[in-house]
JSON list of C-alpha atoms and ligand atoms in Angstrom, two decimals:
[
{"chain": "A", "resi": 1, "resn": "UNK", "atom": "CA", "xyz": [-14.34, -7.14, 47.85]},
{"chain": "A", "resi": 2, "resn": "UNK", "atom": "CA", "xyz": [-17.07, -7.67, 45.25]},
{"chain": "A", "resi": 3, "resn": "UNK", "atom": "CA", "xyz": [-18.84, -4.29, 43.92]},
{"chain": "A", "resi": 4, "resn": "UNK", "atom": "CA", "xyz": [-22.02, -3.76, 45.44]},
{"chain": "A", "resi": 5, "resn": "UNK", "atom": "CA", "xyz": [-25.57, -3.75, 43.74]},
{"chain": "A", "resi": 6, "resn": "UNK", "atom": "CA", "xyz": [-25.42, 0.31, 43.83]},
{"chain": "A", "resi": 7, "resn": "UNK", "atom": "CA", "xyz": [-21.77, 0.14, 42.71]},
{"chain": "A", "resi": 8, "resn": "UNK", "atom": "CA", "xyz": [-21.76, -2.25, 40.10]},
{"chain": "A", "resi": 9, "resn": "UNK", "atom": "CA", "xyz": [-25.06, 0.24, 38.53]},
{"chain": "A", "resi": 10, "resn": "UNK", "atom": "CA", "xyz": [-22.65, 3.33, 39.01]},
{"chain": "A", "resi": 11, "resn": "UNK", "atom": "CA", "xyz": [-20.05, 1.44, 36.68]},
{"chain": "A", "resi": 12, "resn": "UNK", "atom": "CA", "xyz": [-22.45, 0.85, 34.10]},
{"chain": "A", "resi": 13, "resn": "UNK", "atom": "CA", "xyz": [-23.66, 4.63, 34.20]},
{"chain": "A", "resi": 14, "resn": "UNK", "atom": "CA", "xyz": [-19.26, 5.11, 34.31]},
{"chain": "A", "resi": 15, "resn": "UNK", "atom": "CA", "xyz": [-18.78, 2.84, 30.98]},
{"chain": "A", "resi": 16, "resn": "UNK", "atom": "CA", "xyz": [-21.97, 4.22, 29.20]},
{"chain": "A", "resi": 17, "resn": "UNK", "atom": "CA", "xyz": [-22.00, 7.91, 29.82]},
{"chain": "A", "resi": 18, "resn": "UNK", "atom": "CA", "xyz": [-18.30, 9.39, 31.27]},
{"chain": "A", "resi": 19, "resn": "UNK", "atom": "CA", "xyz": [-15.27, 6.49, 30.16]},
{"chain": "A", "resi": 20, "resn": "UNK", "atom": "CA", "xyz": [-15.74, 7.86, 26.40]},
{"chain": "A", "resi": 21, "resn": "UNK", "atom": "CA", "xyz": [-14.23, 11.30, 27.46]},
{"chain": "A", "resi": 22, "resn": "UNK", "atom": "CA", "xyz": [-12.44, 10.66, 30.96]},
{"chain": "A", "resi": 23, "resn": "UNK", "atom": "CA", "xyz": [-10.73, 6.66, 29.32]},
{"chain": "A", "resi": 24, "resn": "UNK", "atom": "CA", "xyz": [-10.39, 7.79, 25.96]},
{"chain": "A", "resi": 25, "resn": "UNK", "atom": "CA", "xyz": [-10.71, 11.17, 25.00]},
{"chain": "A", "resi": 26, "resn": "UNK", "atom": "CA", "xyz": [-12.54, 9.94, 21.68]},
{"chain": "A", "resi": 27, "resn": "UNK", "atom": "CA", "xyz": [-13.40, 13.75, 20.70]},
{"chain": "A", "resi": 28, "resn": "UNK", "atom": "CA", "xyz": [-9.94, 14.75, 21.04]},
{"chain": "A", "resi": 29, "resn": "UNK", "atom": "CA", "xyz": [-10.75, 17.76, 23.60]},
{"chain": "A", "resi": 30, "resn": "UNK", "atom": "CA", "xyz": [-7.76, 20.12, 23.83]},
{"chain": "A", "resi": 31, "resn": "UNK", "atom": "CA", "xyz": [-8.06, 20.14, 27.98]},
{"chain": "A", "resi": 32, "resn": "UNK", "atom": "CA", "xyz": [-7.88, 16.63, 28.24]},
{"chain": "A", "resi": 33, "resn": "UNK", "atom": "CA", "xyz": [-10.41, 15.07, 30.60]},
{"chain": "A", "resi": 34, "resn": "UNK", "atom": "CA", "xyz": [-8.72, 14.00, 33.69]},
{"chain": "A", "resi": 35, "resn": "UNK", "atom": "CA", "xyz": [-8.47, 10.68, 35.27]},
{"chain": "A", "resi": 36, "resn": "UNK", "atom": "CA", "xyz": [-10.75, 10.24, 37.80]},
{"chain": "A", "resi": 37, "resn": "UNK", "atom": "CA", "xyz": [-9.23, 6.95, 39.20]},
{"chain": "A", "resi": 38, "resn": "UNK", "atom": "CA", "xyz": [-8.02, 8.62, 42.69]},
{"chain": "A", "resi": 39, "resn": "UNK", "atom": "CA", "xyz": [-10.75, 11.41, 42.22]},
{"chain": "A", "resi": 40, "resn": "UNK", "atom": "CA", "xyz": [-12.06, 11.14, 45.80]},
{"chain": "A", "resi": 41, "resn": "UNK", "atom": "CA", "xyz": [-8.37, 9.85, 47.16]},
{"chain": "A", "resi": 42, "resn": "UNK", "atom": "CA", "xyz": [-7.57, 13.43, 48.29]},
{"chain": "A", "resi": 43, "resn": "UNK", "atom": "CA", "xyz": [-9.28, 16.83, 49.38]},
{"chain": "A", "resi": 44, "resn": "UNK", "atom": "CA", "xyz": [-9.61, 18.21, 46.26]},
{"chain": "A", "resi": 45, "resn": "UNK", "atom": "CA", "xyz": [-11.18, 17.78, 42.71]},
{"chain": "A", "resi": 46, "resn": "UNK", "atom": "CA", "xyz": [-8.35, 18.40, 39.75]},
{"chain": "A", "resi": 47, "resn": "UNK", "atom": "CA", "xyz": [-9.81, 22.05, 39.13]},
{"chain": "A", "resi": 48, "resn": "UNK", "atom": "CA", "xyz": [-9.12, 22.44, 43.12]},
{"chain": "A", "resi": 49, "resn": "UNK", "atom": "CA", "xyz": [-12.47, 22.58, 44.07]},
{"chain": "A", "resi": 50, "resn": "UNK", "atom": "CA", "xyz": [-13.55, 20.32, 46.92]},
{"chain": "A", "resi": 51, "resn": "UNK", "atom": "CA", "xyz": [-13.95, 16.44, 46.43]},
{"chain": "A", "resi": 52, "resn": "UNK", "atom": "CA", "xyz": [-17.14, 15.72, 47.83]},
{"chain": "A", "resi": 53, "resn": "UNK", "atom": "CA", "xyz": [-19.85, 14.43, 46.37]},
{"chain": "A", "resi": 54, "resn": "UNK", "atom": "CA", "xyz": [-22.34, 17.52, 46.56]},
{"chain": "A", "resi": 55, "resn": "UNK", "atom": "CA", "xyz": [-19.37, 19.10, 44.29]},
{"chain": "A", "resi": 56, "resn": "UNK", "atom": "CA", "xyz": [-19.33, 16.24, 41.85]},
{"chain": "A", "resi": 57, "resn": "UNK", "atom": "CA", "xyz": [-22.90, 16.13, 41.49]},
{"chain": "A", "resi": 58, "resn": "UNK", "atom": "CA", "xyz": [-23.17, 19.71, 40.57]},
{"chain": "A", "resi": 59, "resn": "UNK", "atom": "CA", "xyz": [-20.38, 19.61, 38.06]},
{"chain": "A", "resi": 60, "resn": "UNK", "atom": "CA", "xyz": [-21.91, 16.79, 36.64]},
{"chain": "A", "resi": 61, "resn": "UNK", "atom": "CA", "xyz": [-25.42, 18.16, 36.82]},
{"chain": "A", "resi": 62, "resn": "UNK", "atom": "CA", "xyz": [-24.27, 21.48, 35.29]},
{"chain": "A", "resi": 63, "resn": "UNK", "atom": "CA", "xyz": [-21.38, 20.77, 33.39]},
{"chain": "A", "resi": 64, "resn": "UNK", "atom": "CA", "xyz": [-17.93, 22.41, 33.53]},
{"chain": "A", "resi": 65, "resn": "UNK", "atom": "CA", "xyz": [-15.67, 23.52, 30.40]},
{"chain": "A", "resi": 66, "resn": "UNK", "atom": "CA", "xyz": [-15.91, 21.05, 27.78]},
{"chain": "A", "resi": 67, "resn": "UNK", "atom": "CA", "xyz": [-17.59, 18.94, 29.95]},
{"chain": "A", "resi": 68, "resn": "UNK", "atom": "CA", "xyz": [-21.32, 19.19, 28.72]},
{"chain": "A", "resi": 69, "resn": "UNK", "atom": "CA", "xyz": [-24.37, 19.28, 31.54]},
{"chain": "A", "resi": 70, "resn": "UNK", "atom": "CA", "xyz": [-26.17, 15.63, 32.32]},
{"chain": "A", "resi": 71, "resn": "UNK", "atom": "CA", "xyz": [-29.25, 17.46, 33.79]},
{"chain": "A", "resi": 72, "resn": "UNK", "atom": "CA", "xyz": [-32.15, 15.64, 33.64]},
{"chain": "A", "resi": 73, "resn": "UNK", "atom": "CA", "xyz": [-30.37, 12.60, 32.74]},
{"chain": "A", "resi": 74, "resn": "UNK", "atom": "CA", "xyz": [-29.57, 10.59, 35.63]},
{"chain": "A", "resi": 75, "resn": "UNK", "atom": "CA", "xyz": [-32.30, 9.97, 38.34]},
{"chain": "A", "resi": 76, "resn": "UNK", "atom": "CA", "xyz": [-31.01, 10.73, 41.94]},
{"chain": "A", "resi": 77, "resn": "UNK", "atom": "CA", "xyz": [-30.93, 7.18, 42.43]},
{"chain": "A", "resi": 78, "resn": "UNK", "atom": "CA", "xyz": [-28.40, 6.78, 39.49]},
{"chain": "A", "resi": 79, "resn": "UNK", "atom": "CA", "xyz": [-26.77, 9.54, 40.86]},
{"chain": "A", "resi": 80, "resn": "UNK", "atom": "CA", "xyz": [-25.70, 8.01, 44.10]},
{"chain": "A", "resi": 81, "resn": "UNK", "atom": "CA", "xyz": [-24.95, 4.92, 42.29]},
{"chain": "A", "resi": 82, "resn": "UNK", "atom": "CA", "xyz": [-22.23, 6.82, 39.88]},
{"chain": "A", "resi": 83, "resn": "UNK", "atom": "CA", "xyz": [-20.77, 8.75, 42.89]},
{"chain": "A", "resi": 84, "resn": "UNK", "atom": "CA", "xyz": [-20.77, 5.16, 44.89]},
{"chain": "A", "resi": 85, "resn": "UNK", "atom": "CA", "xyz": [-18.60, 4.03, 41.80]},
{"chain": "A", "resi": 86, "resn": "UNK", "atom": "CA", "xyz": [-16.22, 6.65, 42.04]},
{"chain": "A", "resi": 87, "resn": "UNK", "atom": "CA", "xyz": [-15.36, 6.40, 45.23]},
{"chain": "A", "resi": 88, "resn": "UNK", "atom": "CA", "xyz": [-14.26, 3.05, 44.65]},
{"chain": "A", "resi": 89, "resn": "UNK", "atom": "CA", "xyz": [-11.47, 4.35, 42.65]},
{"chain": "A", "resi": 90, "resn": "UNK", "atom": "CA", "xyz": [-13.44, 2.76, 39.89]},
{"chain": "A", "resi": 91, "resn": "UNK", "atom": "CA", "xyz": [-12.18, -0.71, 40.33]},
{"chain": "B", "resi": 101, "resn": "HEC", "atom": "C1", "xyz": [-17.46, 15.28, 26.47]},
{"chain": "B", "resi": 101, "resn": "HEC", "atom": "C2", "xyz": [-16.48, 14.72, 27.36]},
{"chain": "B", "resi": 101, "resn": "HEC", "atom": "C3", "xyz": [-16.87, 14.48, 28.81]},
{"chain": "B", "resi": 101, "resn": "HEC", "atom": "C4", "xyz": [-17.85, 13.66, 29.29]},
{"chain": "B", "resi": 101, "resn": "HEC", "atom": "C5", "xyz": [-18.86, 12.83, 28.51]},
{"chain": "B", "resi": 101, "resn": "HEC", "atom": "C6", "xyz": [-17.73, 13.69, 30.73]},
{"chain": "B", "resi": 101, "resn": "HEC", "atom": "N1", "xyz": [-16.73, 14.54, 31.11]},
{"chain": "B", "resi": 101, "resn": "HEC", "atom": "FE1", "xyz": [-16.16, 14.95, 33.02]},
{"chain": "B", "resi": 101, "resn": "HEC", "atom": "N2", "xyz": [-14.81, 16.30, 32.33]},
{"chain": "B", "resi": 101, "resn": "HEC", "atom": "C7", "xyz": [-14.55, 16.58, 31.00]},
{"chain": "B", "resi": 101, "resn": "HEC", "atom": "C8", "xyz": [-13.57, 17.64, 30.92]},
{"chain": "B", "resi": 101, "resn": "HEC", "atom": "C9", "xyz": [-13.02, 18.26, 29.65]},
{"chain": "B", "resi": 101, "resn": "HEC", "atom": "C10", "xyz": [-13.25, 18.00, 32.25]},
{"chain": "B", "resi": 101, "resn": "HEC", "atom": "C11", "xyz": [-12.31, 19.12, 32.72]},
{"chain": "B", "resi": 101, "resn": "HEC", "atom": "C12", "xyz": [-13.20, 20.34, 33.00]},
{"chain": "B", "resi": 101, "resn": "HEC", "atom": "C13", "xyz": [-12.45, 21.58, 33.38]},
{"chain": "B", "resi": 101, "resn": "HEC", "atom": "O1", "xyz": [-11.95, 21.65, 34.51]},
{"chain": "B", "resi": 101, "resn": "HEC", "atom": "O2", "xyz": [-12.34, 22.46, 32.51]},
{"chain": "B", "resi": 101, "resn": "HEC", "atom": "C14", "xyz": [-14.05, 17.12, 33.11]},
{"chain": "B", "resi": 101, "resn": "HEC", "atom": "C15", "xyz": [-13.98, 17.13, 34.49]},
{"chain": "B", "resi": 101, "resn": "HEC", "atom": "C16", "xyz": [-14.63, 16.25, 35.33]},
{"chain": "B", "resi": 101, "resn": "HEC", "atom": "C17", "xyz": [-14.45, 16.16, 36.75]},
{"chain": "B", "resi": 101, "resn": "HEC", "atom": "C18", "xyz": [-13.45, 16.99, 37.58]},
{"chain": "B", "resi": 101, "resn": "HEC", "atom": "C19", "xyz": [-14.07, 18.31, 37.94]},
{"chain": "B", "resi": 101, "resn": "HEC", "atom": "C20", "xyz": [-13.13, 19.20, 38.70]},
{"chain": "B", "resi": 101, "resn": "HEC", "atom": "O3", "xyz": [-13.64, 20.08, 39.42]},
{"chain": "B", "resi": 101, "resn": "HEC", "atom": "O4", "xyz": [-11.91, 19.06, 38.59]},
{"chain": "B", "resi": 101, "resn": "HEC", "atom": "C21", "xyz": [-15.28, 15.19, 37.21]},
{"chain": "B", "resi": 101, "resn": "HEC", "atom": "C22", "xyz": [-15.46, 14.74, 38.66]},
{"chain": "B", "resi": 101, "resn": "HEC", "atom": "C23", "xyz": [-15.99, 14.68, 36.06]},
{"chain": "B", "resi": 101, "resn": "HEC", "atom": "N3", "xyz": [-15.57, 15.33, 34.93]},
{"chain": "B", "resi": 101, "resn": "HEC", "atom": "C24", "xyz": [-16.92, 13.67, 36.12]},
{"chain": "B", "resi": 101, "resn": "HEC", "atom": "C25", "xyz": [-17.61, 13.18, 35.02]},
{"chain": "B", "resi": 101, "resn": "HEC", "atom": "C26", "xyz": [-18.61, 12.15, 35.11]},
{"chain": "B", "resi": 101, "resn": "HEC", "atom": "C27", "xyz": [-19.04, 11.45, 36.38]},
{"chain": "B", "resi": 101, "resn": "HEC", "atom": "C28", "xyz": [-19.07, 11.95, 33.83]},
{"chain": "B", "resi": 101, "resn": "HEC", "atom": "C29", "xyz": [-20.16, 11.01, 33.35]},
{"chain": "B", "resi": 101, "resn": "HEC", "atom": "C30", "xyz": [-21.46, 11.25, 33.93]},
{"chain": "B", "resi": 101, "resn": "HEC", "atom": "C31", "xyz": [-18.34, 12.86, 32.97]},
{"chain": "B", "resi": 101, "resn": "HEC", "atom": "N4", "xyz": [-17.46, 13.58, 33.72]},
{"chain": "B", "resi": 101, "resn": "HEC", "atom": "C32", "xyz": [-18.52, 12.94, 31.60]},
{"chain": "B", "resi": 101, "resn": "HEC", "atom": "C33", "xyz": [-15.13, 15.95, 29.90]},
{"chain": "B", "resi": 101, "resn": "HEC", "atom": "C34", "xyz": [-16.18, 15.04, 29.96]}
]
């Protein structure tokens, strides 16, 4: 099945602001940032907190470790669209 409109936006936001760290790890961060392929596949995020997507959006919002805080950077409409992305497994 094709991406949506909202998804296909969420992979942009994906390729531009997160696939740096979470593909690559281009800054060579010592807790490597962990694939979020299967990241809403089961009941929990990797740190063990709870996958849903008012989690995500405050870890994202806030930041967690070496994970810096987006706030004020994504709209709440390009937040839904990068939480629509990853729960298609990021295909
Ligand atoms: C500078 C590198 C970096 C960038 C950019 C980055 N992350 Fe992360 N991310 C991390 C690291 C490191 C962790 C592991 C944090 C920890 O648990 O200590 C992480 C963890 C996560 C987690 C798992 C949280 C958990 O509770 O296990 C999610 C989901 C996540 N990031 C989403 C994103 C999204 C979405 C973006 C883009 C908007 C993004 N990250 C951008 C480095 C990054």
């Amino acid at each position: 099945m094709p991406l949506t409109a909202q998804e296909q936006a969420g992979k942009h936001l994906y390729t531009v602001r997160c696939a740096h760290c979470h593909e690559y790890n281009d800054q060579g961060l010592k807790k490597v940032p962990p694939d979020l392929h299967n990241v809403f596949r089961g009941a929990q995020l990797p740190s063990g907190a709870p996958a849903t997507d008012e989690q995500v959006r405050r870890e994202v919002l806030s930041g967690r470790g070496m994970m810096p805080p987006f706030a004020g950077r994504f709209s709440d409409e390009e937040m839904a669209a990068l939480l629509a992305y990853l729960h298609t497994g990021l295909r």
